[in-house]
């Protein structure tokens, strides 16, 4: 397992990320100007359909101001900041990649949300929290990097209160092998896609009851068509985060979706 985690860390190694983000954000004016989730959206929402997908998932999960939310695999923190800014809730993010956690903290200071949002470097398979600590857990485009799904979903259930919500938004397999490299893995060694049905079979035994279950592949394909029509540079501009090969990773995401090799699943569960 350590080999796999090292491989995932290597994929998201993002050397010098915070400095690159600082340079990219100069376009928004002086460092002391507060940034909004909308301004950061092209850089900090690392999943298909960007901020629109986070907005929909949060609504479906029923996030409210009094909740304590955990974002597992929080990336550079865009979804966590969006939830805090929009709903007024407290959000904790955990991510395997230290450079991503550093960048998430920096962007959160720039958004003036450090009082509500914090980040830790940790594995989703060993969450550093007590049982029943959170009201809701978000998992967006992370499970595809995790081979031990039973353990992942057990850990998420463990840190949730009974009656709490688990909202997942992830890439799923449609049976055919994807073209690599893709945004979550440059080779198949760190990619562990399950079909939508197998994902549900892994989640429910961990102690969850489905509240919402939807196939978002068509919406993702429509987004790819719009991105292709808007031409280079690739938008959203996650090349700043992932490096110069991101255009190729992103092109393969589009190709795999359009060829029906992969799909996009949105689901919300209640902790039983
Ligand atoms: C495609 S990014 C998505 C980031 C974020 N959820 C978002 O939607 O903006 C996948 C993230 O999952 C993290 N990740 C992958 N495997 C992980 C694990 N076992 N534990 C914690 N984080 C993990 C990666 O470091 C990366 O930041």
GROMACS .gro file of C-alpha atoms and ligand atoms in nm:
model
  299
    1UNK     CA    1   0.000   0.000   0.000
    2UNK     CA    2   0.287   0.241   0.079
    3UNK     CA    3   0.406   0.200  -0.281
    4UNK     CA    4   0.067   0.304  -0.412
    5UNK     CA    5   0.048   0.605  -0.175
    6UNK     CA    6   0.401   0.708  -0.280
    7UNK     CA    7   0.295   0.680  -0.643
    8UNK     CA    8  -0.011   0.900  -0.579
    9UNK     CA    9   0.205   1.153  -0.385
   10UNK     CA   10   0.446   1.157  -0.676
   11UNK     CA   11   0.165   1.226  -0.923
   12UNK     CA   12   0.049   1.526  -0.714
   13UNK     CA   13   0.405   1.635  -0.616
   14UNK     CA   14   0.353   1.991  -0.754
   15UNK     CA   15   0.698   2.131  -0.667
   16UNK     CA   16   0.690   2.507  -0.604
   17UNK     CA   17   0.311   2.514  -0.627
   18UNK     CA   18   0.246   2.799  -0.384
   19UNK     CA   19   0.498   3.023  -0.565
   20UNK     CA   20   0.337   2.942  -0.901
   21UNK     CA   21  -0.007   3.024  -0.762
   22UNK     CA   22   0.123   3.353  -0.619
   23UNK     CA   23   0.251   3.449  -0.963
   24UNK     CA   24  -0.073   3.345  -1.137
   25UNK     CA   25  -0.281   3.544  -0.888
   26UNK     CA   26  -0.095   3.870  -0.955
   27UNK     CA   27  -0.357   3.927  -1.226
   28UNK     CA   28  -0.612   3.987  -0.946
   29UNK     CA   29  -0.417   4.277  -0.794
   30UNK     CA   30  -0.219   4.326  -0.470
   31UNK     CA   31  -0.169   4.038  -0.222
   32UNK     CA   32  -0.386   4.207   0.042
   33UNK     CA   33  -0.695   4.208  -0.180
   34UNK     CA   34  -0.942   3.941  -0.067
   35UNK     CA   35  -1.009   3.673  -0.331
   36UNK     CA   36  -1.348   3.508  -0.385
   37UNK     CA   37  -1.423   3.141  -0.467
   38UNK     CA   38  -1.542   3.261  -0.810
   39UNK     CA   39  -1.207   3.433  -0.885
   40UNK     CA   40  -1.015   3.123  -0.777
   41UNK     CA   41  -1.250   2.875  -0.945
   42UNK     CA   42  -1.037   2.815  -1.255
   43UNK     CA   43  -0.739   2.721  -1.035
   44UNK     CA   44  -0.874   2.549  -0.728
   45UNK     CA   45  -1.160   2.315  -0.828
   46UNK     CA   46  -0.973   2.005  -0.937
   47UNK     CA   47  -1.254   1.796  -1.082
   48UNK     CA   48  -1.480   1.766  -1.386
   49UNK     CA   49  -1.716   2.067  -1.425
   50UNK     CA   50  -1.528   2.270  -1.162
   51UNK     CA   51  -1.718   2.505  -0.933
   52UNK     CA   52  -2.057   2.416  -1.087
   53UNK     CA   53  -2.015   2.056  -0.971
   54UNK     CA   54  -1.920   2.161  -0.615
   55UNK     CA   55  -2.219   2.395  -0.601
   56UNK     CA   56  -2.456   2.112  -0.702
   57UNK     CA   57  -2.299   1.856  -0.468
   58UNK     CA   58  -2.320   2.090  -0.169
   59UNK     CA   59  -2.691   2.152  -0.238
   60UNK     CA   60  -2.760   1.782  -0.276
   61UNK     CA   61  -2.575   1.708   0.049
   62UNK     CA   62  -2.784   1.969   0.237
   63UNK     CA   63  -2.488   2.161   0.383
   64UNK     CA   64  -2.591   2.421   0.644
   65UNK     CA   65  -2.413   2.686   0.855
   66UNK     CA   66  -2.410   2.480   1.177
   67UNK     CA   67  -2.227   2.184   1.021
   68UNK     CA   68  -1.871   2.071   1.067
   69UNK     CA   69  -1.760   1.936   0.729
   70UNK     CA   70  -1.462   1.721   0.629
   71UNK     CA   71  -1.330   1.738   0.271
   72UNK     CA   72  -1.129   1.420   0.206
   73UNK     CA   73  -0.860   1.468  -0.062
   74UNK     CA   74  -0.910   1.844  -0.045
   75UNK     CA   75  -0.654   1.933  -0.316
   76UNK     CA   76  -0.572   2.306  -0.311
   77UNK     CA   77  -0.887   2.366  -0.107
   78UNK     CA   78  -1.135   2.520  -0.354
   79UNK     CA   79  -1.436   2.309  -0.250
   80UNK     CA   80  -1.364   2.364   0.123
   81UNK     CA   81  -1.344   2.743   0.075
   82UNK     CA   82  -1.659   2.746  -0.137
   83UNK     CA   83  -1.858   2.562   0.134
   84UNK     CA   84  -1.735   2.793   0.410
   85UNK     CA   85  -1.793   3.113   0.208
   86UNK     CA   86  -2.136   3.007   0.081
   87UNK     CA   87  -2.289   2.834   0.383
   88UNK     CA   88  -2.088   2.972   0.674
   89UNK     CA   89  -1.996   2.620   0.796
   90UNK     CA   90  -1.660   2.507   0.935
   91UNK     CA   91  -1.453   2.290   0.699
   92UNK     CA   92  -1.147   2.073   0.755
   93UNK     CA   93  -0.956   1.942   0.453
   94UNK     CA   94  -0.713   1.650   0.446
   95UNK     CA   95  -0.484   1.562   0.159
   96UNK     CA   96  -0.193   1.325   0.097
   97UNK     CA   97   0.007   1.589  -0.092
   98UNK     CA   98   0.201   1.832   0.128
   99UNK     CA   99   0.250   2.090  -0.151
  100UNK     CA  100  -0.127   2.087  -0.208
  101UNK     CA  101  -0.192   2.142   0.165
  102UNK     CA  102   0.059   2.433   0.170
  103UNK     CA  103  -0.110   2.587  -0.134
  104UNK     CA  104  -0.455   2.532   0.019
  105UNK     CA  105  -0.349   2.721   0.334
  106UNK     CA  106  -0.203   3.007   0.128
  107UNK     CA  107  -0.517   3.043  -0.088
  108UNK     CA  108  -0.737   3.028   0.223
  109UNK     CA  109  -0.544   3.320   0.376
  110UNK     CA  110  -0.587   3.514   0.050
  111UNK     CA  111  -0.962   3.443   0.069
  112UNK     CA  112  -0.968   3.554   0.436
  113UNK     CA  113  -1.125   3.223   0.541
  114UNK     CA  114  -0.854   3.082   0.772
  115UNK     CA  115  -1.087   3.124   1.073
  116UNK     CA  116  -1.334   2.876   0.922
  117UNK     CA  117  -1.124   2.648   0.703
  118UNK     CA  118  -0.813   2.444   0.794
  119UNK     CA  119  -0.605   2.177   0.623
  120UNK     CA  120  -0.392   1.882   0.734
  121UNK     CA  121  -0.164   1.643   0.550
  122UNK     CA  122  -0.307   1.294   0.604
  123UNK     CA  123  -0.420   0.980   0.424
  124UNK     CA  124  -0.788   0.915   0.360
  125UNK     CA  125  -0.720   0.560   0.480
  126UNK     CA  126  -0.610   0.681   0.824
  127UNK     CA  127  -0.807   0.995   0.906
  128UNK     CA  128  -0.660   1.176   1.211
  129UNK     CA  129  -0.998   1.239   1.378
  130UNK     CA  130  -1.212   1.090   1.656
  131UNK     CA  131  -1.519   0.881   1.578
  132UNK     CA  132  -1.838   1.076   1.498
  133UNK     CA  133  -1.661   1.413   1.469
  134UNK     CA  134  -1.824   1.547   1.146
  135UNK     CA  135  -2.177   1.622   1.019
  136UNK     CA  136  -2.083   1.579   0.654
  137UNK     CA  137  -1.796   1.439   0.448
  138UNK     CA  138  -1.718   1.535   0.087
  139UNK     CA  139  -1.513   1.318  -0.149
  140UNK     CA  140  -1.466   1.473  -0.494
  141UNK     CA  141  -1.250   1.301  -0.757
  142UNK     CA  142  -1.035   1.115  -0.502
  143UNK     CA  143  -1.162   0.755  -0.483
  144UNK     CA  144  -1.015   0.679  -0.825
  145UNK     CA  145  -0.668   0.701  -0.663
  146UNK     CA  146  -0.757   0.457  -0.383
  147UNK     CA  147  -0.738   0.080  -0.420
  148UNK     CA  148  -0.867  -0.018  -0.074
  149UNK     CA  149  -1.219   0.118  -0.111
  150UNK     CA  150  -1.362  -0.084   0.178
  151UNK     CA  151  -1.115   0.085   0.414
  152UNK     CA  152  -1.175   0.430   0.261
  153UNK     CA  153  -1.552   0.415   0.310
  154UNK     CA  154  -1.516   0.260   0.660
  155UNK     CA  155  -1.290   0.551   0.764
  156UNK     CA  156  -1.540   0.804   0.627
  157UNK     CA  157  -1.824   0.632   0.816
  158UNK     CA  158  -1.615   0.621   1.135
  159UNK     CA  159  -1.559   1.000   1.147
  160UNK     CA  160  -1.925   1.080   1.062
  161UNK     CA  161  -2.203   1.121   1.316
  162UNK     CA  162  -2.494   0.879   1.278
  163UNK     CA  163  -2.738   1.056   1.046
  164UNK     CA  164  -2.451   1.256   0.889
  165UNK     CA  165  -2.411   1.296   0.514
  166UNK     CA  166  -2.148   1.150   0.281
  167UNK     CA  167  -2.139   1.319  -0.061
  168UNK     CA  168  -1.923   1.165  -0.332
  169UNK     CA  169  -1.850   1.289  -0.685
  170UNK     CA  170  -1.613   1.064  -0.873
  171UNK     CA  171  -1.489   0.915  -1.194
  172UNK     CA  172  -1.616   0.561  -1.256
  173UNK     CA  173  -1.523   0.290  -1.502
  174UNK     CA  174  -1.759   0.187  -1.778
  175UNK     CA  175  -1.563  -0.134  -1.835
  176UNK     CA  176  -1.306  -0.024  -2.100
  177UNK     CA  177  -0.949   0.072  -2.012
  178UNK     CA  178  -0.898   0.453  -2.016
  179UNK     CA  179  -0.634   0.620  -2.233
  180UNK     CA  180  -0.349   0.738  -2.006
  181UNK     CA  181  -0.217   0.976  -1.881
  182UNK     CA  182  -0.526   1.123  -1.713
  183UNK     CA  183  -0.553   1.407  -1.456
  184UNK     CA  184  -0.550   1.163  -1.161
  185UNK     CA  185  -0.283   0.920  -1.284
  186UNK     CA  186  -0.008   0.928  -1.544
  187UNK     CA  187  -0.008   0.545  -1.559
  188UNK     CA  188  -0.254   0.269  -1.456
  189UNK     CA  189  -0.037   0.197  -1.146
  190UNK     CA  190  -0.219   0.466  -0.942
  191UNK     CA  191  -0.565   0.444  -1.100
  192UNK     CA  192  -0.831   0.225  -0.935
  193UNK     CA  193  -1.159   0.295  -1.107
  194UNK     CA  194  -1.468   0.094  -1.013
  195UNK     CA  195  -1.797   0.086  -1.199
  196UNK     CA  196  -2.085   0.286  -1.047
  197UNK     CA  197  -2.250  -0.037  -0.930
  198UNK     CA  198  -1.928  -0.166  -0.769
  199UNK     CA  199  -1.880   0.173  -0.599
  200UNK     CA  200  -2.224   0.142  -0.439
  201UNK     CA  201  -2.147  -0.215  -0.334
  202UNK     CA  202  -1.832  -0.088  -0.161
  203UNK     CA  203  -2.001   0.208   0.011
  204UNK     CA  204  -2.322   0.059   0.153
  205UNK     CA  205  -2.165  -0.219   0.368
  206UNK     CA  206  -1.955   0.048   0.544
  207UNK     CA  207  -2.282   0.166   0.705
  208UNK     CA  208  -2.450   0.396   0.452
  209UNK     CA  209  -2.797   0.432   0.302
  210UNK     CA  210  -2.831   0.602  -0.040
  211UNK     CA  211  -3.027   0.929  -0.049
  212UNK     CA  212  -2.929   1.043  -0.401
  213UNK     CA  213  -2.771   0.857  -0.690
  214UNK     CA  214  -2.713   1.015  -1.030
  215UNK     CA  215  -2.515   0.954  -1.346
  216UNK     CA  216  -2.355   1.290  -1.440
  217UNK     CA  217  -2.170   1.163  -1.748
  218UNK     CA  218  -2.385   1.358  -1.995
  219UNK     CA  219  -2.333   1.687  -1.807
  220UNK     CA  220  -1.957   1.614  -1.804
  221UNK     CA  221  -1.956   1.548  -2.180
  222UNK     CA  222  -2.142   1.876  -2.245
  223UNK     CA  223  -1.875   2.054  -2.033
  224UNK     CA  224  -1.599   1.893  -2.243
  225UNK     CA  225  -1.772   2.011  -2.564
  226UNK     CA  226  -1.783   2.367  -2.424
  227UNK     CA  227  -1.415   2.352  -2.319
  228UNK     CA  228  -1.310   2.229  -2.662
  229UNK     CA  229  -1.507   2.511  -2.827
  230UNK     CA  230  -1.338   2.772  -2.606
  231UNK     CA  231  -0.992   2.669  -2.739
  232UNK     CA  232  -0.647   2.697  -2.574
  233UNK     CA  233  -0.530   2.773  -2.310
  234UNK     CA  234  -0.712   2.482  -2.146
  235UNK     CA  235  -0.976   2.615  -1.915
  236UNK     CA  236  -1.003   2.565  -1.621
  237UNK     CA  237  -0.637   2.654  -1.598
  238UNK     CA  238  -0.515   2.370  -1.376
  239UNK     CA  239  -0.186   2.366  -1.567
  240UNK     CA  240  -0.061   2.607  -1.298
  241UNK     CA  241  -0.124   2.332  -1.039
  242UNK     CA  242  -0.026   2.017  -1.231
  243UNK     CA  243   0.245   2.145  -1.467
  244UNK     CA  244   0.296   2.171  -1.843
  245UNK     CA  245   0.160   1.824  -1.929
  246UNK     CA  246  -0.185   1.910  -1.791
  247UNK     CA  247  -0.319   1.988  -2.140
  248UNK     CA  248  -0.252   1.625  -2.239
  249UNK     CA  249  -0.402   1.485  -1.915
  250UNK     CA  250  -0.709   1.700  -1.963
  251UNK     CA  251  -0.741   1.604  -2.332
  252UNK     CA  252  -0.744   1.235  -2.233
  253UNK     CA  253  -1.013   1.299  -1.970
  254UNK     CA  254  -1.228   1.443  -2.249
  255UNK     CA  255  -1.148   1.161  -2.488
  256UNK     CA  256  -1.225   0.891  -2.228
  257UNK     CA  257  -1.559   1.057  -2.143
  258UNK     CA  258  -1.660   1.107  -2.506
  259UNK     CA  259  -1.568   0.747  -2.595
  260UNK     CA  260  -1.775   0.623  -2.298
  261UNK     CA  261  -1.473   0.455  -2.131
  262UNK     CA  262  -1.539   0.641  -1.806
  263UNK     CA  263  -1.840   0.806  -1.645
  264UNK     CA  264  -1.908   1.054  -1.364
  265UNK     CA  265  -2.108   0.955  -1.058
  266UNK     CA  266  -2.272   1.182  -0.800
  267UNK     CA  267  -2.416   1.021  -0.487
  268UNK     CA  268  -2.518   1.123  -0.136
  269UNK     CA  269  -2.551   0.876   0.152
  270UNK     CA  270  -2.675   0.895   0.508
  271UNK     CA  271  -2.462   0.737   0.781
  272UNK     CA  272  -2.684   0.461   0.923
  273LIG     C1  273  -0.813   1.532  -0.855
  273LIG     S1  274  -0.764   1.594  -0.699
  273LIG     C2  275  -0.919   1.652  -0.631
  273LIG     C3  276  -0.899   1.757  -0.526
  273LIG     C4  277  -1.027   1.816  -0.465
  273LIG     N1  278  -1.112   1.714  -0.407
  273LIG     C5  279  -1.103   1.896  -0.566
  273LIG     O1  280  -1.203   1.844  -0.616
  273LIG     O2  281  -1.062   2.010  -0.597
  273LIG     C6  282  -0.735   1.445  -0.605
  273LIG     C7  283  -0.677   1.476  -0.468
  273LIG     O3  284  -0.687   1.358  -0.388
  273LIG     C8  285  -0.570   1.349  -0.310
  273LIG     N2  286  -0.555   1.207  -0.268
  273LIG     C9  287  -0.539   1.098  -0.347
  273LIG     N3  288  -0.528   0.986  -0.273
  273LIG    C10  289  -0.538   1.026  -0.143
  273LIG    C11  290  -0.534   0.958  -0.018
  273LIG     N4  291  -0.514   0.825  -0.010
  273LIG     N5  292  -0.548   1.031   0.095
  273LIG    C12  293  -0.564   1.165   0.091
  273LIG     N6  294  -0.568   1.236  -0.025
  273LIG    C13  295  -0.555   1.167  -0.140
  273LIG    C14  296  -0.460   1.399  -0.402
  273LIG     O4  297  -0.344   1.437  -0.332
  273LIG    C15  298  -0.532   1.514  -0.471
  273LIG     O5  299  -0.516   1.635  -0.402
   0.00000   0.00000   0.00000
